Amino acid sequence: MLVWINGPFGAGKSSVTDELTRAVDEVIVFDPEEVGFHLRTWVPLPASGDFQDLACWRDVVGQTCASIARHYPSHLLLVPMTVVNDDYRREIFDLIHKSTDEVLHVWLSATRQALSDRITHQVVWPDHPERDAEVRAWRLAQIDGAMTTERRLGADTVVLPTDDASPRQLAERILAEAGGRTGGDRHP
C-alpha cells in the first residue's frame, strides 16, 4: 500500500508520518522534496523556481514510488508531500498506478487559523533565522492555494481534519483506511 500524505504546509504531514513509522513494522518513507533538492543542482529550474514545475521531477517521483511499491510489496510506502496542482498529482499518480492500485491519497485538512499558527511557530532553519523567516513567509503565502485545492478534491481522496486530532489519532485513521482498502490490518 502506498499512502500519499498531502495537505497544506502546517497540516501535520511530518508528524503523522513519524507516528505511522512507529506504528508499522515494515515501512518506507519516500520524500519527493529530496528529489527536488537534487534536481535543483542538476537541471535548470523553471521561471517559477518551483521544482514541482519540472516535468522530470514529476516523472522521477512517480516512477520512484512505482518502483518502491513493486520491489517492496510487503512494506507500507509513505509519501509525505504537498502537491496542490491537480494535473501534477494526476500525472504522478498515473505513473504509480502502472505498478500498483493500492494507493491511498490522504489530505490533511486544517483551518486557515490553525495553519497560520502552526507555520508561525514552526522553525525550519534554526541556525539561519533569515532563511527561516523566508520559508515561513512562503509557507504562509501558500495557505489560500491549498484551501482552494481542498475544495476540488474528489471521492478518491480521504480528507482528515487535523485541528482537533493528534498525529497518533490521524495515523490510526490512516491505518484503518489503508487496512480497509487492502482487506488487511497494517498494524504490527
PDB file of C-alpha atoms in Angstrom:
ATOM      1  CA  MET A   1       0.000   0.000   0.000  1.00  0.00           C
ATOM      2  CA  LEU A   2       1.227   3.480  -0.889  1.00  0.00           C
ATOM      3  CA  VAL A   3      -0.123   6.301   1.262  1.00  0.00           C
ATOM      4  CA  TRP A   4       0.399   9.774  -0.173  1.00  0.00           C
ATOM      5  CA  ILE A   5       0.021  12.230   2.699  1.00  0.00           C
ATOM      6  CA  ASN A   6      -0.924  15.553   1.151  1.00  0.00           C
ATOM      7  CA  GLY A   7      -2.125  18.829   2.581  1.00  0.00           C
ATOM      8  CA  PRO A   8      -1.036  22.375   3.243  1.00  0.00           C
ATOM      9  CA  PHE A   9       2.168  23.294   4.995  1.00  0.00           C
ATOM     10  CA  GLY A  10       1.482  23.089   8.715  1.00  0.00           C
ATOM     11  CA  ALA A  11      -1.221  20.431   8.416  1.00  0.00           C
ATOM     12  CA  GLY A  12       0.942  17.802  10.110  1.00  0.00           C
ATOM     13  CA  LYS A  13       2.319  15.613   7.311  1.00  0.00           C
ATOM     14  CA  SER A  14       5.691  15.077   9.009  1.00  0.00           C
ATOM     15  CA  SER A  15       4.184  14.423  12.443  1.00  0.00           C
ATOM     16  CA  VAL A  16       1.669  11.915  11.061  1.00  0.00           C
ATOM     17  CA  THR A  17       4.402  10.222   9.025  1.00  0.00           C
ATOM     18  CA  ASP A  18       6.524   9.901  12.175  1.00  0.00           C
ATOM     19  CA  GLU A  19       3.588   8.288  14.003  1.00  0.00           C
ATOM     20  CA  LEU A  20       2.987   5.870  11.139  1.00  0.00           C
ATOM     21  CA  THR A  21       6.637   4.802  11.108  1.00  0.00           C
ATOM     22  CA  ARG A  22       6.352   3.947  14.805  1.00  0.00           C
ATOM     23  CA  ALA A  23       3.109   2.022  14.296  1.00  0.00           C
ATOM     24  CA  VAL A  24       4.117  -0.177  11.359  1.00  0.00           C
ATOM     25  CA  ASP A  25       6.949  -2.692  11.248  1.00  0.00           C
ATOM     26  CA  GLU A  26       7.679  -2.628   7.526  1.00  0.00           C
ATOM     27  CA  VAL A  27       7.541   0.953   6.335  1.00  0.00           C
ATOM     28  CA  ILE A  28       9.441   3.006   3.791  1.00  0.00           C
ATOM     29  CA  VAL A  29       9.263   6.800   3.763  1.00  0.00           C
ATOM     30  CA  PHE A  30       9.967   8.451   0.432  1.00  0.00           C
ATOM     31  CA  ASP A  31      10.231  12.250   0.485  1.00  0.00           C
ATOM     32  CA  PRO A  32       9.793  13.732  -3.021  1.00  0.00           C
ATOM     33  CA  GLU A  33      11.158  17.035  -1.763  1.00  0.00           C
ATOM     34  CA  GLU A  34      14.597  15.424  -1.643  1.00  0.00           C
ATOM     35  CA  VAL A  35      14.267  14.691  -5.368  1.00  0.00           C
ATOM     36  CA  GLY A  36      13.517  18.357  -5.929  1.00  0.00           C
ATOM     37  CA  PHE A  37      16.555  19.437  -3.919  1.00  0.00           C
ATOM     38  CA  HIS A  38      18.796  17.211  -6.042  1.00  0.00           C
ATOM     39  CA  LEU A  39      17.254  18.281  -9.330  1.00  0.00           C
ATOM     40  CA  ARG A  40      17.924  21.923  -8.445  1.00  0.00           C
ATOM     41  CA  THR A  41      21.630  21.133  -8.673  1.00  0.00           C
ATOM     42  CA  TRP A  42      21.351  19.143 -11.910  1.00  0.00           C
ATOM     43  CA  VAL A  43      18.859  20.874 -14.219  1.00  0.00           C
ATOM     44  CA  PRO A  44      17.766  24.452 -14.826  1.00  0.00           C
ATOM     45  CA  LEU A  45      14.832  25.466 -12.659  1.00  0.00           C
ATOM     46  CA  PRO A  46      11.719  26.838 -14.351  1.00  0.00           C
ATOM     47  CA  ALA A  47      10.973  30.559 -14.136  1.00  0.00           C
ATOM     48  CA  SER A  48       8.669  29.878 -11.162  1.00  0.00           C
ATOM     49  CA  GLY A  49      11.596  28.499  -9.142  1.00  0.00           C
ATOM     50  CA  ASP A  50       9.327  25.613  -8.053  1.00  0.00           C
ATOM     51  CA  PHE A  51      10.817  22.189  -8.737  1.00  0.00           C
ATOM     52  CA  GLN A  52       7.299  20.728  -8.980  1.00  0.00           C
ATOM     53  CA  ASP A  53       7.010  22.601 -12.288  1.00  0.00           C
ATOM     54  CA  LEU A  54       9.782  20.382 -13.660  1.00  0.00           C
ATOM     55  CA  ALA A  55       8.326  17.518 -15.692  1.00  0.00           C
ATOM     56  CA  CYS A  56      11.380  15.464 -14.738  1.00  0.00           C
ATOM     57  CA  TRP A  57      10.552  15.926 -11.022  1.00  0.00           C
ATOM     58  CA  ARG A  58       7.060  14.542 -11.520  1.00  0.00           C
ATOM     59  CA  ASP A  59       8.442  11.731 -13.655  1.00  0.00           C
ATOM     60  CA  VAL A  60      11.146  10.729 -11.156  1.00  0.00           C
ATOM     61  CA  VAL A  61       8.720  10.899  -8.223  1.00  0.00           C
ATOM     62  CA  GLY A  62       6.034   8.815  -9.939  1.00  0.00           C
ATOM     63  CA  GLN A  63       8.492   6.238 -11.213  1.00  0.00           C
ATOM     64  CA  THR A  64      10.299   6.002  -7.874  1.00  0.00           C
ATOM     65  CA  CYS A  65       7.040   5.443  -5.999  1.00  0.00           C
ATOM     66  CA  ALA A  66       6.019   2.792  -8.547  1.00  0.00           C
ATOM     67  CA  SER A  67       9.400   1.089  -8.286  1.00  0.00           C
ATOM     68  CA  ILE A  68       9.415   1.018  -4.488  1.00  0.00           C
ATOM     69  CA  ALA A  69       5.840  -0.311  -4.429  1.00  0.00           C
ATOM     70  CA  ARG A  70       6.780  -3.011  -6.943  1.00  0.00           C
ATOM     71  CA  HIS A  71      10.038  -4.090  -5.270  1.00  0.00           C
ATOM     72  CA  TYR A  72       8.861  -3.861  -1.643  1.00  0.00           C
ATOM     73  CA  PRO A  73       5.236  -5.053  -1.785  1.00  0.00           C
ATOM     74  CA  SER A  74       5.121  -6.058   1.892  1.00  0.00           C
ATOM     75  CA  HIS A  75       6.038  -2.543   3.031  1.00  0.00           C
ATOM     76  CA  LEU A  76       3.808   0.421   3.686  1.00  0.00           C
ATOM     77  CA  LEU A  77       5.163   3.224   1.482  1.00  0.00           C
ATOM     78  CA  LEU A  78       4.584   6.689   2.935  1.00  0.00           C
ATOM     79  CA  VAL A  79       4.941   9.740   0.708  1.00  0.00           C
ATOM     80  CA  PRO A  80       4.502  12.994   2.661  1.00  0.00           C
ATOM     81  CA  MET A  81       4.370  15.787   0.087  1.00  0.00           C
ATOM     82  CA  THR A  82       2.215  18.778  -0.654  1.00  0.00           C
ATOM     83  CA  VAL A  83       1.053  18.736  -4.263  1.00  0.00           C
ATOM     84  CA  VAL A  84      -1.742  21.227  -4.945  1.00  0.00           C
ATOM     85  CA  ASN A  85      -1.617  21.217  -8.747  1.00  0.00           C
ATOM     86  CA  ASP A  86      -4.318  18.734  -9.829  1.00  0.00           C
ATOM     87  CA  ASP A  87      -2.639  17.992 -13.162  1.00  0.00           C
ATOM     88  CA  TYR A  88       0.695  17.265 -11.474  1.00  0.00           C
ATOM     89  CA  ARG A  89      -0.956  14.994  -8.929  1.00  0.00           C
ATOM     90  CA  ARG A  90      -2.762  13.060 -11.687  1.00  0.00           C
ATOM     91  CA  GLU A  91       0.455  12.791 -13.694  1.00  0.00           C
ATOM     92  CA  ILE A  92       2.337  11.325 -10.728  1.00  0.00           C
ATOM     93  CA  PHE A  93      -0.492   9.004  -9.717  1.00  0.00           C
ATOM     94  CA  ASP A  94      -0.885   7.734 -13.294  1.00  0.00           C
ATOM     95  CA  LEU A  95       2.752   6.613 -13.172  1.00  0.00           C
ATOM     96  CA  ILE A  96       2.250   4.982  -9.772  1.00  0.00           C
ATOM     97  CA  HIS A  97      -0.882   3.157 -10.941  1.00  0.00           C
ATOM     98  CA  LYS A  98       1.182   1.390 -13.603  1.00  0.00           C
ATOM     99  CA  SER A  99       2.685  -0.667 -10.747  1.00  0.00           C
ATOM    100  CA  THR A 100       0.003  -0.729  -8.071  1.00  0.00           C
ATOM    101  CA  ASP A 101      -3.634   0.085  -7.491  1.00  0.00           C
ATOM    102  CA  GLU A 102      -3.071   0.112  -3.745  1.00  0.00           C
ATOM    103  CA  VAL A 103      -2.804   3.880  -3.411  1.00  0.00           C
ATOM    104  CA  LEU A 104      -4.419   5.888  -0.644  1.00  0.00           C
ATOM    105  CA  HIS A 105      -4.424   9.658  -1.138  1.00  0.00           C
ATOM    106  CA  VAL A 106      -4.893  11.427   2.192  1.00  0.00           C
ATOM    107  CA  TRP A 107      -5.416  15.172   2.554  1.00  0.00           C
ATOM    108  CA  LEU A 108      -4.724  16.582   5.999  1.00  0.00           C
ATOM    109  CA  SER A 109      -7.110  19.473   6.473  1.00  0.00           C
ATOM    110  CA  ALA A 110      -6.893  22.382   8.885  1.00  0.00           C
ATOM    111  CA  THR A 111      -8.497  25.759   9.313  1.00  0.00           C
ATOM    112  CA  ARG A 112      -6.690  28.814   7.981  1.00  0.00           C
ATOM    113  CA  GLN A 113      -6.056  29.987  11.563  1.00  0.00           C
ATOM    114  CA  ALA A 114      -4.616  26.646  12.675  1.00  0.00           C
ATOM    115  CA  LEU A 115      -2.302  26.558   9.657  1.00  0.00           C
ATOM    116  CA  SER A 116      -1.173  30.113  10.229  1.00  0.00           C
ATOM    117  CA  ASP A 117      -0.479  29.424  13.912  1.00  0.00           C
ATOM    118  CA  ARG A 118       1.435  26.211  13.203  1.00  0.00           C
ATOM    119  CA  ILE A 119       3.554  27.755  10.444  1.00  0.00           C
ATOM    120  CA  THR A 120       4.285  30.857  12.512  1.00  0.00           C
ATOM    121  CA  HIS A 121       5.574  28.742  15.411  1.00  0.00           C
ATOM    122  CA  GLN A 122       7.463  26.215  13.291  1.00  0.00           C
ATOM    123  CA  VAL A 123      11.241  26.532  12.985  1.00  0.00           C
ATOM    124  CA  VAL A 124      12.636  25.041   9.784  1.00  0.00           C
ATOM    125  CA  TRP A 125      16.115  26.585   9.763  1.00  0.00           C
ATOM    126  CA  PRO A 126      17.145  27.035  13.430  1.00  0.00           C
ATOM    127  CA  ASP A 127      20.682  28.142  12.574  1.00  0.00           C
ATOM    128  CA  HIS A 128      19.616  30.539   9.800  1.00  0.00           C
ATOM    129  CA  PRO A 129      16.978  33.000  11.078  1.00  0.00           C
ATOM    130  CA  GLU A 130      16.777  34.933   7.793  1.00  0.00           C
ATOM    131  CA  ARG A 131      16.255  31.775   5.745  1.00  0.00           C
ATOM    132  CA  ASP A 132      13.749  30.562   8.342  1.00  0.00           C
ATOM    133  CA  ALA A 133      11.756  33.795   8.006  1.00  0.00           C
ATOM    134  CA  GLU A 134      11.760  33.451   4.194  1.00  0.00           C
ATOM    135  CA  VAL A 135      10.481  29.881   4.351  1.00  0.00           C
ATOM    136  CA  ARG A 136       7.828  30.846   6.910  1.00  0.00           C
ATOM    137  CA  ALA A 137       6.607  33.721   4.728  1.00  0.00           C
ATOM    138  CA  TRP A 138       6.498  31.475   1.662  1.00  0.00           C
ATOM    139  CA  ARG A 139       4.540  28.770   3.513  1.00  0.00           C
ATOM    140  CA  LEU A 140       2.071  31.310   4.868  1.00  0.00           C
ATOM    141  CA  ALA A 141       1.532  32.596   1.313  1.00  0.00           C
ATOM    142  CA  GLN A 142       0.611  29.053   0.183  1.00  0.00           C
ATOM    143  CA  ILE A 143      -2.360  28.647   2.540  1.00  0.00           C
ATOM    144  CA  ASP A 144      -5.013  30.074   0.203  1.00  0.00           C
ATOM    145  CA  GLY A 145      -3.909  27.873  -2.703  1.00  0.00           C
ATOM    146  CA  ALA A 146      -4.047  24.778  -0.527  1.00  0.00           C
ATOM    147  CA  MET A 147      -7.508  25.675   0.759  1.00  0.00           C
ATOM    148  CA  THR A 148      -8.682  26.051  -2.846  1.00  0.00           C
ATOM    149  CA  THR A 149      -7.183  22.666  -3.722  1.00  0.00           C
ATOM    150  CA  GLU A 150      -9.021  21.031  -0.843  1.00  0.00           C
ATOM    151  CA  ARG A 151     -12.367  22.189  -2.246  1.00  0.00           C
ATOM    152  CA  ARG A 152     -11.555  20.446  -5.573  1.00  0.00           C
ATOM    153  CA  LEU A 153     -10.600  17.054  -4.154  1.00  0.00           C
ATOM    154  CA  GLY A 154     -12.648  14.115  -5.342  1.00  0.00           C
ATOM    155  CA  ALA A 155     -14.013  10.983  -3.744  1.00  0.00           C
ATOM    156  CA  ASP A 156     -10.668   9.243  -4.298  1.00  0.00           C
ATOM    157  CA  THR A 157      -9.142  11.354  -1.509  1.00  0.00           C
ATOM    158  CA  VAL A 158      -9.617  10.756   2.209  1.00  0.00           C
ATOM    159  CA  VAL A 159      -9.835  14.152   3.911  1.00  0.00           C
ATOM    160  CA  LEU A 160      -8.845  14.126   7.577  1.00  0.00           C
ATOM    161  CA  PRO A 161      -9.412  17.233   9.708  1.00  0.00           C
ATOM    162  CA  THR A 162      -6.384  17.878  11.924  1.00  0.00           C
ATOM    163  CA  ASP A 163      -7.468  20.787  14.131  1.00  0.00           C
ATOM    164  CA  ASP A 164      -8.732  18.591  16.980  1.00  0.00           C
ATOM    165  CA  ALA A 165      -6.849  15.352  16.262  1.00  0.00           C
ATOM    166  CA  SER A 166      -3.407  14.298  17.412  1.00  0.00           C
ATOM    167  CA  PRO A 167      -0.872  12.896  14.944  1.00  0.00           C
ATOM    168  CA  ARG A 168      -1.369   9.499  16.583  1.00  0.00           C
ATOM    169  CA  GLN A 169      -5.147   9.645  16.065  1.00  0.00           C
ATOM    170  CA  LEU A 170      -4.629  10.631  12.437  1.00  0.00           C
ATOM    171  CA  ALA A 171      -2.136   7.800  11.935  1.00  0.00           C
ATOM    172  CA  GLU A 172      -4.653   5.326  13.367  1.00  0.00           C
ATOM    173  CA  ARG A 173      -7.341   6.608  10.981  1.00  0.00           C
ATOM    174  CA  ILE A 174      -4.961   6.279   8.024  1.00  0.00           C
ATOM    175  CA  LEU A 175      -4.044   2.729   9.019  1.00  0.00           C
ATOM    176  CA  ALA A 176      -7.718   1.817   9.374  1.00  0.00           C
ATOM    177  CA  GLU A 177      -8.449   3.280   5.945  1.00  0.00           C
ATOM    178  CA  ALA A 178      -5.444   1.528   4.404  1.00  0.00           C
ATOM    179  CA  GLY A 179      -6.419  -1.773   6.025  1.00  0.00           C
ATOM    180  CA  GLY A 180      -9.961  -1.414   4.774  1.00  0.00           C
ATOM    181  CA  ARG A 181      -8.760  -0.917   1.217  1.00  0.00           C
ATOM    182  CA  THR A 182      -6.375  -3.858   1.221  1.00  0.00           C
ATOM    183  CA  GLY A 183      -8.565  -6.147   3.295  1.00  0.00           C
ATOM    184  CA  GLY A 184      -5.831  -6.469   5.901  1.00  0.00           C
ATOM    185  CA  ASP A 185      -4.588  -4.892   9.059  1.00  0.00           C
ATOM    186  CA  ARG A 186      -1.386  -2.813   8.770  1.00  0.00           C
ATOM    187  CA  HIS A 187      -0.654  -2.758  12.487  1.00  0.00           C
ATOM    188  CA  PRO A 188       2.463  -4.579  13.682  1.00  0.00           C
TER     189      PRO A 188
END
